[in-house]
């Protein structure tokens, strides 16, 4: 039995002004599977994954042709709501980027942006997200602590929890372990393996 394609990329090309970075990329990404892109530094891996939730739109001089389908919808159609797309396709960056606020507020940030104001519901979302990011046991008694005081590995798992809090369908990881020690890397790798049960 064939696995369902969550994302289908067809003839994707991307330019930074005159620099043609992605050339006729075709790729199918299966639902609830981990898909890894491997290649040398500067070969376009980050550019490619940023194309999957239109993060490259934020860069001046970028031009994209081709198609990227998420559940059959071309994300580059003019009528696509990019904010809704980025809720469906979350991203965890190479270096941890917690906001300079409490652990709780970092995780609650996305749900609040999307209109959730009920404090009980926010507490539930924060706990569930931190549990799923394998961080709850380490921070449950310090939720009001500034997130910048966490270790690098904890900050990265906090960023994963922040992504999980908005219930994405797909999570893009851009070398999430590159700045971490081997123990923290192992925790993130184990976490990614667990997350594929619910996410692509």
PDB file of C-alpha atoms in Angstrom:
ATOM      1  CA  UNK A   1       0.000   0.000   0.000  1.00  0.00           C
ATOM      2  CA  UNK A   2       1.352   3.416  -0.968  1.00  0.00           C
ATOM      3  CA  UNK A   3       1.839   6.056   1.690  1.00  0.00           C
ATOM      4  CA  UNK A   4      -0.034   9.309   1.123  1.00  0.00           C
ATOM      5  CA  UNK A   5       1.921  12.276  -0.209  1.00  0.00           C
ATOM      6  CA  UNK A   6       1.539  15.197   2.201  1.00  0.00           C
ATOM      7  CA  UNK A   7       3.650  17.529   0.058  1.00  0.00           C
ATOM      8  CA  UNK A   8       4.407  17.275  -3.657  1.00  0.00           C
ATOM      9  CA  UNK A   9       6.996  19.582  -5.207  1.00  0.00           C
ATOM     10  CA  UNK A  10       6.959  19.978  -8.987  1.00  0.00           C
ATOM     11  CA  UNK A  11       9.512  21.862 -11.106  1.00  0.00           C
ATOM     12  CA  UNK A  12      10.359  24.223  -8.232  1.00  0.00           C
ATOM     13  CA  UNK A  13      12.819  26.967  -9.170  1.00  0.00           C
ATOM     14  CA  UNK A  14      13.971  29.779  -6.920  1.00  0.00           C
ATOM     15  CA  UNK A  15      16.198  32.757  -7.591  1.00  0.00           C
ATOM     16  CA  UNK A  16      17.781  35.281  -5.237  1.00  0.00           C
ATOM     17  CA  UNK A  17      17.808  38.151  -7.742  1.00  0.00           C
ATOM     18  CA  UNK A  18      19.960  36.609 -10.543  1.00  0.00           C
ATOM     19  CA  UNK A  19      21.283  33.652  -8.522  1.00  0.00           C
ATOM     20  CA  UNK A  20      19.332  30.524  -9.582  1.00  0.00           C
ATOM     21  CA  UNK A  21      19.481  28.492  -6.346  1.00  0.00           C
ATOM     22  CA  UNK A  22      16.831  25.773  -6.811  1.00  0.00           C
ATOM     23  CA  UNK A  23      16.520  24.202 -10.260  1.00  0.00           C
ATOM     24  CA  UNK A  24      13.528  22.091 -11.324  1.00  0.00           C
ATOM     25  CA  UNK A  25      13.150  20.322  -7.968  1.00  0.00           C
ATOM     26  CA  UNK A  26      10.640  17.447  -7.882  1.00  0.00           C
ATOM     27  CA  UNK A  27      10.034  15.673  -4.568  1.00  0.00           C
ATOM     28  CA  UNK A  28       7.239  13.812  -2.805  1.00  0.00           C
ATOM     29  CA  UNK A  29       7.092  13.996   0.989  1.00  0.00           C
ATOM     30  CA  UNK A  30       5.061  11.236   2.609  1.00  0.00           C
ATOM     31  CA  UNK A  31       2.622  11.848   5.443  1.00  0.00           C
ATOM     32  CA  UNK A  32       3.859  10.937   8.953  1.00  0.00           C
ATOM     33  CA  UNK A  33       7.372  10.198   7.725  1.00  0.00           C
ATOM     34  CA  UNK A  34      10.682  11.885   8.407  1.00  0.00           C
ATOM     35  CA  UNK A  35      12.256  13.144   5.196  1.00  0.00           C
ATOM     36  CA  UNK A  36      15.878  14.266   5.475  1.00  0.00           C
ATOM     37  CA  UNK A  37      17.718  16.471   2.997  1.00  0.00           C
ATOM     38  CA  UNK A  38      21.448  15.857   2.966  1.00  0.00           C
ATOM     39  CA  UNK A  39      24.042  17.888   1.119  1.00  0.00           C
ATOM     40  CA  UNK A  40      27.025  20.197   1.494  1.00  0.00           C
ATOM     41  CA  UNK A  41      26.797  23.621   3.056  1.00  0.00           C
ATOM     42  CA  UNK A  42      25.351  26.170   0.654  1.00  0.00           C
ATOM     43  CA  UNK A  43      23.644  23.672  -1.671  1.00  0.00           C
ATOM     44  CA  UNK A  44      20.123  25.047  -1.047  1.00  0.00           C
ATOM     45  CA  UNK A  45      18.695  22.803   1.697  1.00  0.00           C
ATOM     46  CA  UNK A  46      17.521  25.714   3.851  1.00  0.00           C
ATOM     47  CA  UNK A  47      16.213  27.605   0.831  1.00  0.00           C
ATOM     48  CA  UNK A  48      14.238  24.526  -0.189  1.00  0.00           C
ATOM     49  CA  UNK A  49      12.578  23.917   3.173  1.00  0.00           C
ATOM     50  CA  UNK A  50      11.797  27.634   3.494  1.00  0.00           C
ATOM     51  CA  UNK A  51      10.010  27.319   0.139  1.00  0.00           C
ATOM     52  CA  UNK A  52       7.660  24.748   1.704  1.00  0.00           C
ATOM     53  CA  UNK A  53       6.007  27.377   3.921  1.00  0.00           C
ATOM     54  CA  UNK A  54       6.870  30.451   1.844  1.00  0.00           C
ATOM     55  CA  UNK A  55       9.360  31.877   4.339  1.00  0.00           C
ATOM     56  CA  UNK A  56      11.418  32.975   1.331  1.00  0.00           C
ATOM     57  CA  UNK A  57       8.638  35.462   0.524  1.00  0.00           C
ATOM     58  CA  UNK A  58      10.138  37.628   3.267  1.00  0.00           C
ATOM     59  CA  UNK A  59      13.446  38.010   1.394  1.00  0.00           C
ATOM     60  CA  UNK A  60      13.749  40.857  -1.084  1.00  0.00           C
ATOM     61  CA  UNK A  61      14.536  39.836  -4.657  1.00  0.00           C
ATOM     62  CA  UNK A  62      13.287  36.244  -4.382  1.00  0.00           C
ATOM     63  CA  UNK A  63      11.436  34.806  -7.361  1.00  0.00           C
ATOM     64  CA  UNK A  64       9.783  31.369  -7.393  1.00  0.00           C
ATOM     65  CA  UNK A  65       8.338  29.273 -10.221  1.00  0.00           C
ATOM     66  CA  UNK A  66       6.888  25.782 -10.133  1.00  0.00           C
ATOM     67  CA  UNK A  67       4.398  24.265  -7.747  1.00  0.00           C
ATOM     68  CA  UNK A  68       4.339  23.044  -4.155  1.00  0.00           C
ATOM     69  CA  UNK A  69       1.208  21.126  -3.197  1.00  0.00           C
ATOM     70  CA  UNK A  70       0.114  20.633   0.417  1.00  0.00           C
ATOM     71  CA  UNK A  71      -2.731  18.099   0.462  1.00  0.00           C
ATOM     72  CA  UNK A  72      -3.381  18.939  -3.184  1.00  0.00           C
ATOM     73  CA  UNK A  73      -3.421  22.743  -2.731  1.00  0.00           C
ATOM     74  CA  UNK A  74      -0.724  24.738  -4.524  1.00  0.00           C
ATOM     75  CA  UNK A  75       0.724  26.916  -1.758  1.00  0.00           C
ATOM     76  CA  UNK A  76       1.959  29.425  -4.347  1.00  0.00           C
ATOM     77  CA  UNK A  77      -1.546  30.211  -5.648  1.00  0.00           C
ATOM     78  CA  UNK A  78      -2.318  33.916  -5.258  1.00  0.00           C
ATOM     79  CA  UNK A  79      -5.327  33.316  -3.002  1.00  0.00           C
ATOM     80  CA  UNK A  80      -3.390  31.291  -0.388  1.00  0.00           C
ATOM     81  CA  UNK A  81      -3.387  32.882   3.076  1.00  0.00           C
ATOM     82  CA  UNK A  82       0.307  32.721   4.008  1.00  0.00           C
ATOM     83  CA  UNK A  83      -0.389  33.103   7.754  1.00  0.00           C
ATOM     84  CA  UNK A  84      -2.702  30.075   7.669  1.00  0.00           C
ATOM     85  CA  UNK A  85      -0.138  28.180   5.597  1.00  0.00           C
ATOM     86  CA  UNK A  86       2.583  28.832   8.175  1.00  0.00           C
ATOM     87  CA  UNK A  87       0.245  27.601  10.902  1.00  0.00           C
ATOM     88  CA  UNK A  88      -0.147  24.336   8.965  1.00  0.00           C
ATOM     89  CA  UNK A  89       3.572  24.103   8.115  1.00  0.00           C
ATOM     90  CA  UNK A  90       5.624  25.075  11.163  1.00  0.00           C
ATOM     91  CA  UNK A  91       9.372  25.578  11.241  1.00  0.00           C
ATOM     92  CA  UNK A  92      12.135  25.075  13.790  1.00  0.00           C
ATOM     93  CA  UNK A  93      15.289  26.962  12.893  1.00  0.00           C
ATOM     94  CA  UNK A  94      18.939  25.949  13.048  1.00  0.00           C
ATOM     95  CA  UNK A  95      19.696  27.989  16.149  1.00  0.00           C
ATOM     96  CA  UNK A  96      17.250  28.147  19.048  1.00  0.00           C
ATOM     97  CA  UNK A  97      15.332  31.417  18.921  1.00  0.00           C
ATOM     98  CA  UNK A  98      13.205  31.706  22.065  1.00  0.00           C
ATOM     99  CA  UNK A  99      11.476  35.013  22.614  1.00  0.00           C
ATOM    100  CA  UNK A 100      12.785  37.139  25.528  1.00  0.00           C
ATOM    101  CA  UNK A 101       9.833  36.241  27.730  1.00  0.00           C
ATOM    102  CA  UNK A 102       8.777  33.448  30.061  1.00  0.00           C
ATOM    103  CA  UNK A 103       8.739  29.787  29.081  1.00  0.00           C
ATOM    104  CA  UNK A 104       4.940  29.828  29.372  1.00  0.00           C
ATOM    105  CA  UNK A 105       4.553  32.924  27.186  1.00  0.00           C
ATOM    106  CA  UNK A 106       6.880  31.487  24.523  1.00  0.00           C
ATOM    107  CA  UNK A 107       4.652  28.447  24.072  1.00  0.00           C
ATOM    108  CA  UNK A 108       1.379  30.388  24.442  1.00  0.00           C
ATOM    109  CA  UNK A 109       2.468  33.026  21.906  1.00  0.00           C
ATOM    110  CA  UNK A 110       1.158  31.266  18.774  1.00  0.00           C
ATOM    111  CA  UNK A 111      -2.198  30.205  20.222  1.00  0.00           C
ATOM    112  CA  UNK A 112      -2.729  33.773  21.474  1.00  0.00           C
ATOM    113  CA  UNK A 113      -1.933  35.167  18.009  1.00  0.00           C
ATOM    114  CA  UNK A 114      -4.557  32.786  16.616  1.00  0.00           C
ATOM    115  CA  UNK A 115      -7.198  34.077  19.039  1.00  0.00           C
ATOM    116  CA  UNK A 116      -7.082  31.752  22.045  1.00  0.00           C
ATOM    117  CA  UNK A 117      -7.540  33.856  25.185  1.00  0.00           C
ATOM    118  CA  UNK A 118      -9.007  31.383  27.695  1.00  0.00           C
ATOM    119  CA  UNK A 119      -6.359  30.930  30.417  1.00  0.00           C
ATOM    120  CA  UNK A 120      -7.336  27.339  31.196  1.00  0.00           C
ATOM    121  CA  UNK A 121      -7.126  26.385  27.513  1.00  0.00           C
ATOM    122  CA  UNK A 122      -3.749  28.134  27.193  1.00  0.00           C
ATOM    123  CA  UNK A 123      -2.417  26.236  30.234  1.00  0.00           C
ATOM    124  CA  UNK A 124      -3.560  22.955  28.650  1.00  0.00           C
ATOM    125  CA  UNK A 125      -1.905  23.810  25.326  1.00  0.00           C
ATOM    126  CA  UNK A 126       1.346  24.853  27.017  1.00  0.00           C
ATOM    127  CA  UNK A 127       1.520  21.673  29.098  1.00  0.00           C
ATOM    128  CA  UNK A 128       0.659  19.380  26.177  1.00  0.00           C
ATOM    129  CA  UNK A 129       3.206  21.094  23.919  1.00  0.00           C
ATOM    130  CA  UNK A 130       5.974  20.933  26.518  1.00  0.00           C
ATOM    131  CA  UNK A 131       5.177  17.264  27.236  1.00  0.00           C
ATOM    132  CA  UNK A 132       5.283  16.460  23.513  1.00  0.00           C
ATOM    133  CA  UNK A 133       8.588  18.325  23.198  1.00  0.00           C
ATOM    134  CA  UNK A 134      10.030  16.256  26.089  1.00  0.00           C
ATOM    135  CA  UNK A 135      10.603  19.388  28.171  1.00  0.00           C
ATOM    136  CA  UNK A 136       7.720  19.452  30.675  1.00  0.00           C
ATOM    137  CA  UNK A 137       9.467  17.519  33.457  1.00  0.00           C
ATOM    138  CA  UNK A 138      12.452  19.874  33.309  1.00  0.00           C
ATOM    139  CA  UNK A 139      10.495  23.151  33.403  1.00  0.00           C
ATOM    140  CA  UNK A 140       7.070  22.486  34.953  1.00  0.00           C
ATOM    141  CA  UNK A 141       8.038  24.323  38.154  1.00  0.00           C
ATOM    142  CA  UNK A 142       9.724  27.202  36.290  1.00  0.00           C
ATOM    143  CA  UNK A 143       7.182  28.255  33.662  1.00  0.00           C
ATOM    144  CA  UNK A 144       7.555  31.927  34.625  1.00  0.00           C
ATOM    145  CA  UNK A 145      11.338  31.803  34.168  1.00  0.00           C
ATOM    146  CA  UNK A 146      12.831  33.708  31.243  1.00  0.00           C
ATOM    147  CA  UNK A 147      13.296  31.274  28.361  1.00  0.00           C
ATOM    148  CA  UNK A 148      16.706  32.773  27.595  1.00  0.00           C
ATOM    149  CA  UNK A 149      17.974  31.235  30.862  1.00  0.00           C
ATOM    150  CA  UNK A 150      17.446  27.681  29.556  1.00  0.00           C
ATOM    151  CA  UNK A 151      20.323  25.609  28.164  1.00  0.00           C
ATOM    152  CA  UNK A 152      20.762  25.455  24.375  1.00  0.00           C
ATOM    153  CA  UNK A 153      19.130  22.033  24.121  1.00  0.00           C
ATOM    154  CA  UNK A 154      16.238  23.123  26.317  1.00  0.00           C
ATOM    155  CA  UNK A 155      15.796  26.284  24.240  1.00  0.00           C
ATOM    156  CA  UNK A 156      15.593  24.196  21.067  1.00  0.00           C
ATOM    157  CA  UNK A 157      12.982  21.886  22.613  1.00  0.00           C
ATOM    158  CA  UNK A 158      11.101  25.001  23.767  1.00  0.00           C
ATOM    159  CA  UNK A 159      11.077  26.220  20.159  1.00  0.00           C
ATOM    160  CA  UNK A 160       9.713  22.823  19.125  1.00  0.00           C
ATOM    161  CA  UNK A 161       7.010  23.137  21.820  1.00  0.00           C
ATOM    162  CA  UNK A 162       6.184  26.630  20.531  1.00  0.00           C
ATOM    163  CA  UNK A 163       5.759  25.166  17.046  1.00  0.00           C
ATOM    164  CA  UNK A 164       3.611  22.276  18.330  1.00  0.00           C
ATOM    165  CA  UNK A 165       1.342  24.686  20.225  1.00  0.00           C
ATOM    166  CA  UNK A 166      -0.330  25.879  17.009  1.00  0.00           C
ATOM    167  CA  UNK A 167      -1.004  22.280  15.896  1.00  0.00           C
ATOM    168  CA  UNK A 168       0.823  22.233  12.559  1.00  0.00           C
ATOM    169  CA  UNK A 169       0.398  19.348  10.144  1.00  0.00           C
ATOM    170  CA  UNK A 170       4.020  19.514   8.993  1.00  0.00           C
ATOM    171  CA  UNK A 171       7.126  20.541  10.930  1.00  0.00           C
ATOM    172  CA  UNK A 172      10.194  21.696   9.024  1.00  0.00           C
ATOM    173  CA  UNK A 173      13.472  21.350  10.920  1.00  0.00           C
ATOM    174  CA  UNK A 174      16.481  23.287   9.622  1.00  0.00           C
ATOM    175  CA  UNK A 175      19.470  21.463  11.157  1.00  0.00           C
ATOM    176  CA  UNK A 176      17.933  21.686  14.651  1.00  0.00           C
ATOM    177  CA  UNK A 177      20.920  19.997  16.310  1.00  0.00           C
ATOM    178  CA  UNK A 178      23.811  21.833  14.666  1.00  0.00           C
ATOM    179  CA  UNK A 179      24.465  24.053  17.701  1.00  0.00           C
ATOM    180  CA  UNK A 180      23.839  21.361  20.339  1.00  0.00           C
ATOM    181  CA  UNK A 181      26.008  18.916  22.267  1.00  0.00           C
ATOM    182  CA  UNK A 182      25.678  15.130  21.655  1.00  0.00           C
ATOM    183  CA  UNK A 183      23.302  14.534  24.592  1.00  0.00           C
ATOM    184  CA  UNK A 184      20.933  17.339  23.555  1.00  0.00           C
ATOM    185  CA  UNK A 185      21.194  16.138  19.941  1.00  0.00           C
ATOM    186  CA  UNK A 186      20.120  12.645  21.000  1.00  0.00           C
ATOM    187  CA  UNK A 187      17.065  14.062  22.781  1.00  0.00           C
ATOM    188  CA  UNK A 188      16.034  16.063  19.705  1.00  0.00           C
ATOM    189  CA  UNK A 189      16.532  13.050  17.400  1.00  0.00           C
ATOM    190  CA  UNK A 190      14.434  10.839  19.707  1.00  0.00           C
ATOM    191  CA  UNK A 191      11.793  13.560  19.816  1.00  0.00           C
ATOM    192  CA  UNK A 192      11.626  13.814  16.011  1.00  0.00           C
ATOM    193  CA  UNK A 193      11.133  10.040  15.836  1.00  0.00           C
ATOM    194  CA  UNK A 194       8.208  10.322  18.288  1.00  0.00           C
ATOM    195  CA  UNK A 195       6.669  13.344  16.545  1.00  0.00           C
ATOM    196  CA  UNK A 196       6.339  11.552  13.206  1.00  0.00           C
ATOM    197  CA  UNK A 197       3.411   9.608  14.691  1.00  0.00           C
ATOM    198  CA  UNK A 198       1.355  12.820  14.637  1.00  0.00           C
ATOM    199  CA  UNK A 199       3.169  15.107  12.201  1.00  0.00           C
ATOM    200  CA  UNK A 200       4.950  15.025   8.851  1.00  0.00           C
TER     201      UNK A 200
END
